[in-house]
JSON list of C-alpha atoms (C1' of nucleotides) in Angstrom, two decimals:
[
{"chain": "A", "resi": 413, "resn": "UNK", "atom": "CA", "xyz": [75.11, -41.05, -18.48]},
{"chain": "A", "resi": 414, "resn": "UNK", "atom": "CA", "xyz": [75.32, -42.11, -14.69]},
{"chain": "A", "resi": 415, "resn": "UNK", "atom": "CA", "xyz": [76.89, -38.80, -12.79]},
{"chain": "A", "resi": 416, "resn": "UNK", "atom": "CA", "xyz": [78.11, -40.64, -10.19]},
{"chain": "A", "resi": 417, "resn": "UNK", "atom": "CA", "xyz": [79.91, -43.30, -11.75]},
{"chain": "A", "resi": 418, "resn": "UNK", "atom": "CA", "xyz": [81.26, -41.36, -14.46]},
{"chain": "A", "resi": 419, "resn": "UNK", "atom": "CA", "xyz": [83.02, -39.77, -11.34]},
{"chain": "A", "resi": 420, "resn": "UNK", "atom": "CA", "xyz": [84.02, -43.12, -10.20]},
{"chain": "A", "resi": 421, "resn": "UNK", "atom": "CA", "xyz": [85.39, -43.71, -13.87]},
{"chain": "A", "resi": 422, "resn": "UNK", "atom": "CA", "xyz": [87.66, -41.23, -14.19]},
{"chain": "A", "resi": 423, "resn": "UNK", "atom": "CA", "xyz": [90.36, -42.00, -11.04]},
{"chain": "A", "resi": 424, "resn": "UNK", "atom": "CA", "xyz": [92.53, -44.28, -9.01]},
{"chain": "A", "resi": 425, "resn": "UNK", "atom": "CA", "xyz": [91.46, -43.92, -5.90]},
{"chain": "A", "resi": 426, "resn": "UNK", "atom": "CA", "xyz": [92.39, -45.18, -2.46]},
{"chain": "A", "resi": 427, "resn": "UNK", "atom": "CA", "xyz": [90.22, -46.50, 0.02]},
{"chain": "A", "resi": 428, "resn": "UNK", "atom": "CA", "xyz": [92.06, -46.58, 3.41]},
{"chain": "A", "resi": 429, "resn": "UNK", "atom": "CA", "xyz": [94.61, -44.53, 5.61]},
{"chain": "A", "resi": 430, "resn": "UNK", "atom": "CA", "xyz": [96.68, -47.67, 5.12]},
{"chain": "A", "resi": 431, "resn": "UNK", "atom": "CA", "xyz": [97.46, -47.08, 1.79]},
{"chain": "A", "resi": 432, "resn": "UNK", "atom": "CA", "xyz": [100.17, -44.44, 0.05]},
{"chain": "A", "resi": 433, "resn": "UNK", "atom": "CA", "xyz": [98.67, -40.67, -0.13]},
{"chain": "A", "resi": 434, "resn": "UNK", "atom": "CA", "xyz": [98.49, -41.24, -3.95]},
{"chain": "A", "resi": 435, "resn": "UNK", "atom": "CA", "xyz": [97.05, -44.80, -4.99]},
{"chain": "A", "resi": 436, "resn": "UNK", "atom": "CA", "xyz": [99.37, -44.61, -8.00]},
{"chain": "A", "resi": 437, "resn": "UNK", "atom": "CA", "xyz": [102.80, -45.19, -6.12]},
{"chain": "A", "resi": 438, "resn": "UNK", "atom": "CA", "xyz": [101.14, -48.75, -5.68]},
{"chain": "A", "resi": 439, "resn": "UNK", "atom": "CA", "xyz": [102.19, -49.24, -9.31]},
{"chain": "A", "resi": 440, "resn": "UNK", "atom": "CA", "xyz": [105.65, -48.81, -8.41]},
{"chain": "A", "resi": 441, "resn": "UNK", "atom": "CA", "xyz": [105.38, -51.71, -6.46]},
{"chain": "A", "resi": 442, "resn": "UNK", "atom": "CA", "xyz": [107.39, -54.97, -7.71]},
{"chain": "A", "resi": 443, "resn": "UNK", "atom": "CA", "xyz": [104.84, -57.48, -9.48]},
{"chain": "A", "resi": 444, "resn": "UNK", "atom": "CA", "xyz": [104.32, -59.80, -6.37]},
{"chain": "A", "resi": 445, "resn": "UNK", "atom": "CA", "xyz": [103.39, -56.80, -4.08]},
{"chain": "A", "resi": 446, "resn": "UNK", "atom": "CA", "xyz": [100.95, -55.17, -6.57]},
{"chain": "A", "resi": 447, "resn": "UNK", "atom": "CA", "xyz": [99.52, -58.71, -7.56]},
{"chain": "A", "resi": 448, "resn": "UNK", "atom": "CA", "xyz": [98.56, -59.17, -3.59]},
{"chain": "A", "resi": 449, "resn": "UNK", "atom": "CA", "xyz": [97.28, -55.34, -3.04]},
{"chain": "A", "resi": 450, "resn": "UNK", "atom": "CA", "xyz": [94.93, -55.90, -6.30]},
{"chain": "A", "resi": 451, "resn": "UNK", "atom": "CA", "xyz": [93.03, -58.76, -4.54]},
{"chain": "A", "resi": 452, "resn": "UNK", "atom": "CA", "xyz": [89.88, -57.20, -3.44]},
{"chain": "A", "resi": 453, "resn": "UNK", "atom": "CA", "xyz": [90.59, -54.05, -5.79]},
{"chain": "A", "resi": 454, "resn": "UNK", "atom": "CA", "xyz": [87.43, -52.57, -7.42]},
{"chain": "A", "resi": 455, "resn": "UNK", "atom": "CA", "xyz": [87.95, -52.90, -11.22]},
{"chain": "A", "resi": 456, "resn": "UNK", "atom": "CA", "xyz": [85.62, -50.54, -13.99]},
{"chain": "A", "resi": 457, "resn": "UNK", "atom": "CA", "xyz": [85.78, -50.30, -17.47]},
{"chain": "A", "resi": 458, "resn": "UNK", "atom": "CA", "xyz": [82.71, -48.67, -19.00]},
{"chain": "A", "resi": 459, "resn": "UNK", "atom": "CA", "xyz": [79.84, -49.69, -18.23]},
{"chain": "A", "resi": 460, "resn": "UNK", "atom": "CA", "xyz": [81.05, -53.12, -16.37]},
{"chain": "A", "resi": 461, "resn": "UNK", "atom": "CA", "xyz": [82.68, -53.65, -13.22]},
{"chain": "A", "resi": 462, "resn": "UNK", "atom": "CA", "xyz": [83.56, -55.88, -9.58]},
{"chain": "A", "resi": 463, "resn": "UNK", "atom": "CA", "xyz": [85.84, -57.04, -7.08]},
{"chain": "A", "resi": 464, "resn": "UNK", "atom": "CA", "xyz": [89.33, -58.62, -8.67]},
{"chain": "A", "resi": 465, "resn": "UNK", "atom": "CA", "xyz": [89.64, -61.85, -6.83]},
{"chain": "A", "resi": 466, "resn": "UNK", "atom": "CA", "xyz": [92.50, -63.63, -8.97]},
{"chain": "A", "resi": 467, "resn": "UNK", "atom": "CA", "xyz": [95.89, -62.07, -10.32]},
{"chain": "A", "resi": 468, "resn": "UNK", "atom": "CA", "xyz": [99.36, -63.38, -11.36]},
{"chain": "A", "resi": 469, "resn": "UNK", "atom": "CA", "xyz": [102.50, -61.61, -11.31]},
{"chain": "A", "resi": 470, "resn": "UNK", "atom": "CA", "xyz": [105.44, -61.54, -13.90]},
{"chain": "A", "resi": 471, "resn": "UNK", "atom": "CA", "xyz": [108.56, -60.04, -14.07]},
{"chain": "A", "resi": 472, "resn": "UNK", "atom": "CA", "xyz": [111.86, -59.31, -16.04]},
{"chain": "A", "resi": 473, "resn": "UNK", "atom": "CA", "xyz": [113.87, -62.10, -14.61]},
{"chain": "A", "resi": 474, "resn": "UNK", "atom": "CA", "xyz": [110.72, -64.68, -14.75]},
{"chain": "A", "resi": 475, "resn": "UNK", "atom": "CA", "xyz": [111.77, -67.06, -17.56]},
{"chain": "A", "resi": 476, "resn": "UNK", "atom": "CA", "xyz": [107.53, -67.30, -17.94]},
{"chain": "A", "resi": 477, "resn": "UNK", "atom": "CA", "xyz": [107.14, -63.17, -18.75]},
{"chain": "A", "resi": 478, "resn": "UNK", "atom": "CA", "xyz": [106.29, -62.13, -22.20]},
{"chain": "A", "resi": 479, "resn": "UNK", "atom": "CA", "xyz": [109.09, -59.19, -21.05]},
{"chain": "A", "resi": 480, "resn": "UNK", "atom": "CA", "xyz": [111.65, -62.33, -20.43]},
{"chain": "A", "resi": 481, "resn": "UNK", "atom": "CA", "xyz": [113.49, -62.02, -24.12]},
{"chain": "A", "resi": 482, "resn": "UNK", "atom": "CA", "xyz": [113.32, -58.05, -23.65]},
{"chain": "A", "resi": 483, "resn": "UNK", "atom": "CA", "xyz": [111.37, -55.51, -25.57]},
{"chain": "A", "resi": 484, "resn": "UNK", "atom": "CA", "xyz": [109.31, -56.65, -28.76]},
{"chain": "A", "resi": 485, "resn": "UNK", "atom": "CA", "xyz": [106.37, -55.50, -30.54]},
{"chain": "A", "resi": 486, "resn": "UNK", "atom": "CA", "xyz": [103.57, -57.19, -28.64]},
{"chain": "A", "resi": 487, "resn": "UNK", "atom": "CA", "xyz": [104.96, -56.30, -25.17]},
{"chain": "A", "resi": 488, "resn": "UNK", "atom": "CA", "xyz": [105.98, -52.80, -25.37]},
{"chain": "A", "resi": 489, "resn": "UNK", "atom": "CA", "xyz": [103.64, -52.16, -23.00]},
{"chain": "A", "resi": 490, "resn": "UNK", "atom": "CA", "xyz": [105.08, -53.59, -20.31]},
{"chain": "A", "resi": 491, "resn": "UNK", "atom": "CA", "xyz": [108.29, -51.48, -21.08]},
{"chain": "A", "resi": 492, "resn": "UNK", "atom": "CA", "xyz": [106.53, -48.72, -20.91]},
{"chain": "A", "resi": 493, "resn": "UNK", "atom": "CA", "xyz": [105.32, -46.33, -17.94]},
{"chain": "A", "resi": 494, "resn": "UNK", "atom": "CA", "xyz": [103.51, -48.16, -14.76]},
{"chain": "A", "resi": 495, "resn": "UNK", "atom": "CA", "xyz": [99.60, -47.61, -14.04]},
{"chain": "A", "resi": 496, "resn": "UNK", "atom": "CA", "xyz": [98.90, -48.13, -17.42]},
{"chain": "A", "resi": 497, "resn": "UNK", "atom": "CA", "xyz": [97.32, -51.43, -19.46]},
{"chain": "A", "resi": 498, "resn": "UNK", "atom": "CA", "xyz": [99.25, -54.36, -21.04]},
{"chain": "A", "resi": 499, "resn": "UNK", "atom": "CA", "xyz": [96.62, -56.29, -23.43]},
{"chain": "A", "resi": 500, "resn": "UNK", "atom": "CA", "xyz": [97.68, -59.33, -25.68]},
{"chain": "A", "resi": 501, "resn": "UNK", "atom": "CA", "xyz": [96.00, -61.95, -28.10]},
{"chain": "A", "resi": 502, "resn": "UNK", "atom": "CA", "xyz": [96.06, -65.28, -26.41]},
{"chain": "A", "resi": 503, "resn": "UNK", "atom": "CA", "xyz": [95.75, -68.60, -28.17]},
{"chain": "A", "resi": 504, "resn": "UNK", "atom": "CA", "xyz": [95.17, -66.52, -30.90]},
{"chain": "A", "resi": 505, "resn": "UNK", "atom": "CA", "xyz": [91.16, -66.20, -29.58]},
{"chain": "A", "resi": 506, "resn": "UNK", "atom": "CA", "xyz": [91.52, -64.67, -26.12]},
{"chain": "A", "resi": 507, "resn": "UNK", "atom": "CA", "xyz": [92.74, -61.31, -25.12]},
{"chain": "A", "resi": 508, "resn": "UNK", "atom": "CA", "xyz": [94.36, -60.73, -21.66]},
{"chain": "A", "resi": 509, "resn": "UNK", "atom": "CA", "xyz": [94.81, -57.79, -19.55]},
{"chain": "A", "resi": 510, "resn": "UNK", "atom": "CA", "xyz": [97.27, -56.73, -16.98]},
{"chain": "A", "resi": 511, "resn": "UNK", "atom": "CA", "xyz": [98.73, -53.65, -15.08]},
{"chain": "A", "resi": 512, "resn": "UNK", "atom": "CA", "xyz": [101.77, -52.52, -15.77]},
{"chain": "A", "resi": 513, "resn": "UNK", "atom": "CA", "xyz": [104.05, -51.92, -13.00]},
{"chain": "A", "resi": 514, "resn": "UNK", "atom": "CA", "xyz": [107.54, -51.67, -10.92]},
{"chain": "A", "resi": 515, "resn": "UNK", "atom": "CA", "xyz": [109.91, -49.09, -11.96]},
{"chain": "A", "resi": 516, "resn": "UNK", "atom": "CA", "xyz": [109.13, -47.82, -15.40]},
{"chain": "A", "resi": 517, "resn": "UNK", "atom": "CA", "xyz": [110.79, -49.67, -18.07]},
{"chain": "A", "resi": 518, "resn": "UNK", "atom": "CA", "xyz": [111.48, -52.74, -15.66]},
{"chain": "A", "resi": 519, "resn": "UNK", "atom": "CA", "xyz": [109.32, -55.21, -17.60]},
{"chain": "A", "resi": 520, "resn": "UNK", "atom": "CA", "xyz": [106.66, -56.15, -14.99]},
{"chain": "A", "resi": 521, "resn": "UNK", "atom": "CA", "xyz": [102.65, -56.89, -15.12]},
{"chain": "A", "resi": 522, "resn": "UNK", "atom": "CA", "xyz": [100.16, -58.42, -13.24]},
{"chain": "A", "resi": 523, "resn": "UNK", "atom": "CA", "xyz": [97.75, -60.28, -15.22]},
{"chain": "A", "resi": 524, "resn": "UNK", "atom": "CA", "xyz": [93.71, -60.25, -14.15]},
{"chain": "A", "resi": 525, "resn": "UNK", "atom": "CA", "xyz": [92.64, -63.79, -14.20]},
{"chain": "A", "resi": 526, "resn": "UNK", "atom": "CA", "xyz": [89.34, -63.20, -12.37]},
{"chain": "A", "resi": 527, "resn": "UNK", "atom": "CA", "xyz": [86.62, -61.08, -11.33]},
{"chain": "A", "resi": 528, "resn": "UNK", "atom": "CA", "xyz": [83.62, -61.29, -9.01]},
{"chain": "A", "resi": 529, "resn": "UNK", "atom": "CA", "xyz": [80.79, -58.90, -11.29]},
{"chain": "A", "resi": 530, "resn": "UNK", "atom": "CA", "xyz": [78.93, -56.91, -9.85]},
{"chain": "A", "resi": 531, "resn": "UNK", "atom": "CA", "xyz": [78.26, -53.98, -12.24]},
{"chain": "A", "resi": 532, "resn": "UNK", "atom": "CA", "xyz": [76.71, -54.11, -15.82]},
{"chain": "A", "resi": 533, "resn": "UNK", "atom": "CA", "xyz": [75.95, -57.69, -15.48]},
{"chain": "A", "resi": 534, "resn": "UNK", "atom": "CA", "xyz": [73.41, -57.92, -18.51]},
{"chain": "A", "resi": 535, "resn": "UNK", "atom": "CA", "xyz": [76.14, -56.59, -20.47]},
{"chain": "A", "resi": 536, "resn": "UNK", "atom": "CA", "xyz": [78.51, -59.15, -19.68]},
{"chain": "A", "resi": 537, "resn": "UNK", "atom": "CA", "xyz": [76.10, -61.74, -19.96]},
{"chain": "A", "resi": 538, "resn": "UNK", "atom": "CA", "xyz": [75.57, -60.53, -23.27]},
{"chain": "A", "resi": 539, "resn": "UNK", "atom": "CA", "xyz": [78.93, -60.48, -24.87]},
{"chain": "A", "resi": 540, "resn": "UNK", "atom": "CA", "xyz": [79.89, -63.82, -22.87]},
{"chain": "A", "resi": 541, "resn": "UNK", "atom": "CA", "xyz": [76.96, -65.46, -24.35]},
{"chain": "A", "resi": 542, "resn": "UNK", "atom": "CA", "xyz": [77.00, -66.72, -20.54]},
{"chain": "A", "resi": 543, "resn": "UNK", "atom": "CA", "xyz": [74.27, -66.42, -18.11]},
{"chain": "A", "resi": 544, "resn": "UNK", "atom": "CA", "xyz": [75.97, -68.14, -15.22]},
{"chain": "A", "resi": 545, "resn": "UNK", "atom": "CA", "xyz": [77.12, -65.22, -12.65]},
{"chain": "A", "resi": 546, "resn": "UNK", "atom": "CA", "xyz": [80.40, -67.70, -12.25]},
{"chain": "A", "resi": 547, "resn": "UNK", "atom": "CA", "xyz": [81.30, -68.07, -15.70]},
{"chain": "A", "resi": 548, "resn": "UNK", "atom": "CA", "xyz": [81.42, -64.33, -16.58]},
{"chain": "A", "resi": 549, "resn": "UNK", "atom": "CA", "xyz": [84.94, -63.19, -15.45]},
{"chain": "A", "resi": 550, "resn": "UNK", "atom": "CA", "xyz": [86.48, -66.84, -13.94]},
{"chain": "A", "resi": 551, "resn": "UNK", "atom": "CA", "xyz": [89.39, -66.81, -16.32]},
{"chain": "A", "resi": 552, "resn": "UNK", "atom": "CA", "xyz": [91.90, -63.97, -17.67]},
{"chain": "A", "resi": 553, "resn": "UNK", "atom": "CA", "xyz": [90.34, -64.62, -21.35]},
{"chain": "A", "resi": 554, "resn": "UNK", "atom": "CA", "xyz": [86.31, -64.43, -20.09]},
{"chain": "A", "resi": 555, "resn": "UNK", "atom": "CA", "xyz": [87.17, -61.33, -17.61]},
{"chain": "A", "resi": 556, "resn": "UNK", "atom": "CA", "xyz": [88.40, -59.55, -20.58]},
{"chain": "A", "resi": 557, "resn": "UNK", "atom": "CA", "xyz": [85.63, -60.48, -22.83]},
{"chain": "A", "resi": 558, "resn": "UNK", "atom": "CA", "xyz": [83.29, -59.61, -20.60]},
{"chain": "A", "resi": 559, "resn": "UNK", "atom": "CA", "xyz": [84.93, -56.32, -19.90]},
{"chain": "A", "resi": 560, "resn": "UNK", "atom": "CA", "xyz": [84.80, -55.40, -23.71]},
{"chain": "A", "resi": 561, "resn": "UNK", "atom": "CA", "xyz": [89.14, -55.45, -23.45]},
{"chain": "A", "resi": 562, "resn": "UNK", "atom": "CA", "xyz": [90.62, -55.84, -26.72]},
{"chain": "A", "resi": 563, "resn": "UNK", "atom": "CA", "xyz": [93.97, -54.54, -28.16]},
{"chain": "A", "resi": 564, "resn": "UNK", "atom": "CA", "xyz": [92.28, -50.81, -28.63]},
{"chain": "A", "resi": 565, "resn": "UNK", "atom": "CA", "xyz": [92.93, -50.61, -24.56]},
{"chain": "A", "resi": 566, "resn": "UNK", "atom": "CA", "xyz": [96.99, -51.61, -24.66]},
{"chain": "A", "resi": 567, "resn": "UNK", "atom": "CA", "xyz": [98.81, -49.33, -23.29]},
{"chain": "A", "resi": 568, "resn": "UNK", "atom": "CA", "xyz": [95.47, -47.24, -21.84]},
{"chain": "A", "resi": 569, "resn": "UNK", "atom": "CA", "xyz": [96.46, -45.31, -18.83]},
{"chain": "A", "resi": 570, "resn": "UNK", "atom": "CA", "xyz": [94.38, -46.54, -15.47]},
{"chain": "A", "resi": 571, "resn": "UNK", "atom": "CA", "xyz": [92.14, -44.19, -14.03]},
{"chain": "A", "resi": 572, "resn": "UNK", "atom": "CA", "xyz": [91.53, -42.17, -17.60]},
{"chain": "A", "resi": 573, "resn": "UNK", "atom": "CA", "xyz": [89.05, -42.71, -19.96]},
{"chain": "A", "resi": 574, "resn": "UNK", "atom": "CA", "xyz": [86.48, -44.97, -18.61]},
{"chain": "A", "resi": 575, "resn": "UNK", "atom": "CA", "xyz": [88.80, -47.46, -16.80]},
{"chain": "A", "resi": 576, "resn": "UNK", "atom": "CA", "xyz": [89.24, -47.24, -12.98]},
{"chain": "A", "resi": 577, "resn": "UNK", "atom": "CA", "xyz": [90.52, -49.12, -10.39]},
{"chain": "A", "resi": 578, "resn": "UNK", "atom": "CA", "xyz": [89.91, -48.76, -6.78]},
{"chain": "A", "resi": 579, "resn": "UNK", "atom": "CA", "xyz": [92.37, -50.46, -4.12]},
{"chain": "A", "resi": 580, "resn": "UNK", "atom": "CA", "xyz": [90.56, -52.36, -1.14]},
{"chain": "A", "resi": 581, "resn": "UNK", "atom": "CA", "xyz": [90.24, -50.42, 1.77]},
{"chain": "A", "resi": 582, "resn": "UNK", "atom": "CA", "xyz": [91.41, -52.89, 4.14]},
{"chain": "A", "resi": 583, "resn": "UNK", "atom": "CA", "xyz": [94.00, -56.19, 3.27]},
{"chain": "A", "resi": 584, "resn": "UNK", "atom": "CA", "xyz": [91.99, -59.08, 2.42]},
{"chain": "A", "resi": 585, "resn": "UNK", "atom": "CA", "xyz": [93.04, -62.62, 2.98]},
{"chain": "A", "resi": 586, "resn": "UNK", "atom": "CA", "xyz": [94.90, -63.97, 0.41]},
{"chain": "A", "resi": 587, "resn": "UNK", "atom": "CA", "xyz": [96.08, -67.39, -0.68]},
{"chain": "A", "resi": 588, "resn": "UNK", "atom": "CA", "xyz": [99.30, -68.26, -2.85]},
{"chain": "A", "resi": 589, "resn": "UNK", "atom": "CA", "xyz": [100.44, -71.00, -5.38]},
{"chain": "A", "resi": 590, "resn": "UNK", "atom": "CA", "xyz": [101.45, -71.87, -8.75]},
{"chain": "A", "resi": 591, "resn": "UNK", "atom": "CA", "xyz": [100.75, -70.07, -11.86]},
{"chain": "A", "resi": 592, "resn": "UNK", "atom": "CA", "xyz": [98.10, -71.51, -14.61]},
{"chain": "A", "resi": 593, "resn": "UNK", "atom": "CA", "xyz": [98.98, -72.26, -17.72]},
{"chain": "A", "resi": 594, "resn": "UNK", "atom": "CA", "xyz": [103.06, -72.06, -17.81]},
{"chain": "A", "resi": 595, "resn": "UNK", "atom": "CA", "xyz": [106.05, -74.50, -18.63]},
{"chain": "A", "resi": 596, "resn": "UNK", "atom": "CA", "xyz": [108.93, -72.46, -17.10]},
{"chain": "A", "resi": 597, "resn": "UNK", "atom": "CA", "xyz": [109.39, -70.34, -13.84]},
{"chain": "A", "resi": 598, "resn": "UNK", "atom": "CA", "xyz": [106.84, -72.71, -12.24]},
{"chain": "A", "resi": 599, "resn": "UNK", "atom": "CA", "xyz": [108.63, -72.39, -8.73]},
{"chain": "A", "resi": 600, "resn": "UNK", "atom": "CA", "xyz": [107.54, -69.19, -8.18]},
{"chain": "A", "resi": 601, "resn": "UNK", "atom": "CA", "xyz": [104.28, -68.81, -5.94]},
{"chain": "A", "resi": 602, "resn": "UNK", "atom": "CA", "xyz": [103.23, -65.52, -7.86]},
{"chain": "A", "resi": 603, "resn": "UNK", "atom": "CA", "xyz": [99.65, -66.23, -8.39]},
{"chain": "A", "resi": 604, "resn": "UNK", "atom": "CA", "xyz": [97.09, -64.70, -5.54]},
{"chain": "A", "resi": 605, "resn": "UNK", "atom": "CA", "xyz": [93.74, -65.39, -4.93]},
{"chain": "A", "resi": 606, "resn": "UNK", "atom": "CA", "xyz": [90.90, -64.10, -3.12]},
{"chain": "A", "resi": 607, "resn": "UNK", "atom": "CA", "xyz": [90.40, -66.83, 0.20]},
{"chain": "A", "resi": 608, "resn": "UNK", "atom": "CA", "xyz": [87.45, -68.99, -0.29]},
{"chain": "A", "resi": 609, "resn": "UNK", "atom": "CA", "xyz": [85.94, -67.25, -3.90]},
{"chain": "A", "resi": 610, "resn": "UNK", "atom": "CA", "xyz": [84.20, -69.19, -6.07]},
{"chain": "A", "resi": 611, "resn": "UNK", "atom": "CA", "xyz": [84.69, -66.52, -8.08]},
{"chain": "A", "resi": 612, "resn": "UNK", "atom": "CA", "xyz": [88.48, -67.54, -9.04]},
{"chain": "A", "resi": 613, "resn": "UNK", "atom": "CA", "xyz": [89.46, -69.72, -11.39]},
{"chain": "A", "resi": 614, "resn": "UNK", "atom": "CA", "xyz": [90.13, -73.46, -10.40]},
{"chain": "A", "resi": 615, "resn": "UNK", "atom": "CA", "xyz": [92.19, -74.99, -8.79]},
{"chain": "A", "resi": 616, "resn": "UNK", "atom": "CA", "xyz": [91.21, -73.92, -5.50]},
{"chain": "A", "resi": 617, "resn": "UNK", "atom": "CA", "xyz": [93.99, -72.53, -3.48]},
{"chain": "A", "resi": 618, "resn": "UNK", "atom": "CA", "xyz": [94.13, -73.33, 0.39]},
{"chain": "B", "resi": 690, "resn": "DC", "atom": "C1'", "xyz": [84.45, -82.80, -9.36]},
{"chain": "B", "resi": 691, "resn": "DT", "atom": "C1'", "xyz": [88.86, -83.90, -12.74]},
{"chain": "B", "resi": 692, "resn": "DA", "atom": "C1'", "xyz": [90.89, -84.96, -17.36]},
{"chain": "B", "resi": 693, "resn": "DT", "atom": "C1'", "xyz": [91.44, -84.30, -22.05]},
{"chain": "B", "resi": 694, "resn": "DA", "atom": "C1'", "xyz": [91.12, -82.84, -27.02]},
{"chain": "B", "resi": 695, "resn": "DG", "atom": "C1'", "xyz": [90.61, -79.40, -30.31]},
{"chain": "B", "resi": 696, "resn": "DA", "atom": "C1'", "xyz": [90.28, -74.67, -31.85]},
{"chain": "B", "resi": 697, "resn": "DT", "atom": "C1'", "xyz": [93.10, -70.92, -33.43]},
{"chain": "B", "resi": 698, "resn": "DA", "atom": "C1'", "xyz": [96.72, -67.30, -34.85]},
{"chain": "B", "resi": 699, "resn": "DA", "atom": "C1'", "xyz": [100.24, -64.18, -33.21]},
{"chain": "B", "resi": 700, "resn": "DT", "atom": "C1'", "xyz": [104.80, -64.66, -31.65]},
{"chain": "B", "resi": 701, "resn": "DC", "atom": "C1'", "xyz": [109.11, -66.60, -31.36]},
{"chain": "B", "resi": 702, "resn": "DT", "atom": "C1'", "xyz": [113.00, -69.95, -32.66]},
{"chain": "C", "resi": 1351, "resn": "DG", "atom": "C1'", "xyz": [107.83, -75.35, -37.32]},
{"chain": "C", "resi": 1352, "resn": "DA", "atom": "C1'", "xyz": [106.89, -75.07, -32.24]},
{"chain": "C", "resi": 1353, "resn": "DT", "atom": "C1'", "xyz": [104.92, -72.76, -28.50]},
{"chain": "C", "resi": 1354, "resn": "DT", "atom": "C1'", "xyz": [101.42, -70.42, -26.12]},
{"chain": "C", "resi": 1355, "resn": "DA", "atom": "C1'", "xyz": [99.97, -66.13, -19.11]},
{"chain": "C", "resi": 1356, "resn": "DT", "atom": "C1'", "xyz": [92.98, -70.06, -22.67]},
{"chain": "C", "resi": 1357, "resn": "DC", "atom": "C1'", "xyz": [88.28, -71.70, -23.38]},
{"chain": "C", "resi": 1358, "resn": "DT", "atom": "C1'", "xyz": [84.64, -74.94, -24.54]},
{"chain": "C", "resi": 1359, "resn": "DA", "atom": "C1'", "xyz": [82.66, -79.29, -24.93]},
{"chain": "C", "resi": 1360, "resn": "DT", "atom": "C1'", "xyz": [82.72, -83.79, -23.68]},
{"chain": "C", "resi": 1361, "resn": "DA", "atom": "C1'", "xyz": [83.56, -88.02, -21.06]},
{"chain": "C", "resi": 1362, "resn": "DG", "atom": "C1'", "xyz": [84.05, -90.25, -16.74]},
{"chain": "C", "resi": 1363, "resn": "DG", "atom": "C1'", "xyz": [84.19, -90.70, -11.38]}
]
DNA sequence: CTATAGATAATCT
DNA sequence: GATTATCTATAGG
């Protein structure tokens, strides 16, 4: 179709000095560290794309993780090697995508929440059944939708196929605080957010 | 802007 | 049987 992002499509790339010579150590990286470095990270699948401005991290020893109790059938994924796509059913509507990272088979993911679009727009608008630029991607469950990201892309490999990710080529700013949505390991300040977006879900860090 | 109820089904106890 | 990494619609300030 389009040359040029079909190019785009089919890598990880790096976009500054600052970052490792390969863009995939980054998924070594503990949860925490890889949930701050995606802030500002260009995300693609298919036709749709944009700047992540929202993420949460999880880990084994984080009472809130799906990998918590160990491995099961739903989160296998997250067992499984880094750089590569954990997707689950939430609420039994809304599906969820994170990366998979740390050391492989440590049990760690950082979960999308929200994306500022920028690419393939009509077709988000049409499978939101949104037309409010804000509303496409402000929210783990309407990035995914908009994205087309069901359980066919669990366990997809980043940078293969027609999902890419691009990290920022400079650090953006970042603000901290509590995970959304969670009873247990509320203490930890693992969810990071683009400074300033409207773009990211509420409540407003700063 | 915040607060809340209800939907909905896989997963886990 | 209870919980859940959510969303929408609605009501009120």
């Amino acid at each position: 179709m389009l040359a040029g992002r079909q190019r785009l499509a089919n890598s990880v790339r790096r976009s500054s000095a600052l970052l490792p010579q390969d863009p995939r150590d980054l998924f070594l990286l503990p949860a925490p560290d890889l949930a701050r470095h995606l802030i500002g990270a260009r995300f693609e699948v298919g036709e749709t794309g944009g700047v992540l401005v929202e993420t949460e991290a999880y880990t084994r020893e984080d009472p809130a993780s799906h990998s918590f109790r160990g491995p099961s059938a739903r989160n296998r994924s997250m067992f499984g090697p880094p750089g590569r796509l954990y997707v689950y059913r939430s609420y039994g509507i809304h599906w969820c995508v994170n990366v998979v990272c740390g050391a492989p088979g440590s049990g760690q993911a950082v979960l999308l929440r929200a994306l500022q679009p920028d690419t393939g727009i009509p077709r988000m608008e049409e499978r939101r059944g949104v037309r409010r630029m804000l509303d496409l991607c402000r929210g783990p469950g309407r990035l995914a939708q908009a994205m087309g990201i069901d359980l066919s892309l669990d366990g997809h490999p980043i940078g293969e196929g027609d999902v890419a990710l691009v990290f920022p080529p400079t650090p953006r700013a970042v603000a901290t605080g509590q995970r959304i949505g969670i009873s247990k390991g509320v203490e930890r300040p693992w969810r990071f957010v683009l400074a300033g977006s409207p773009y990211a879900s509420p409540p407003r860090l700063g």
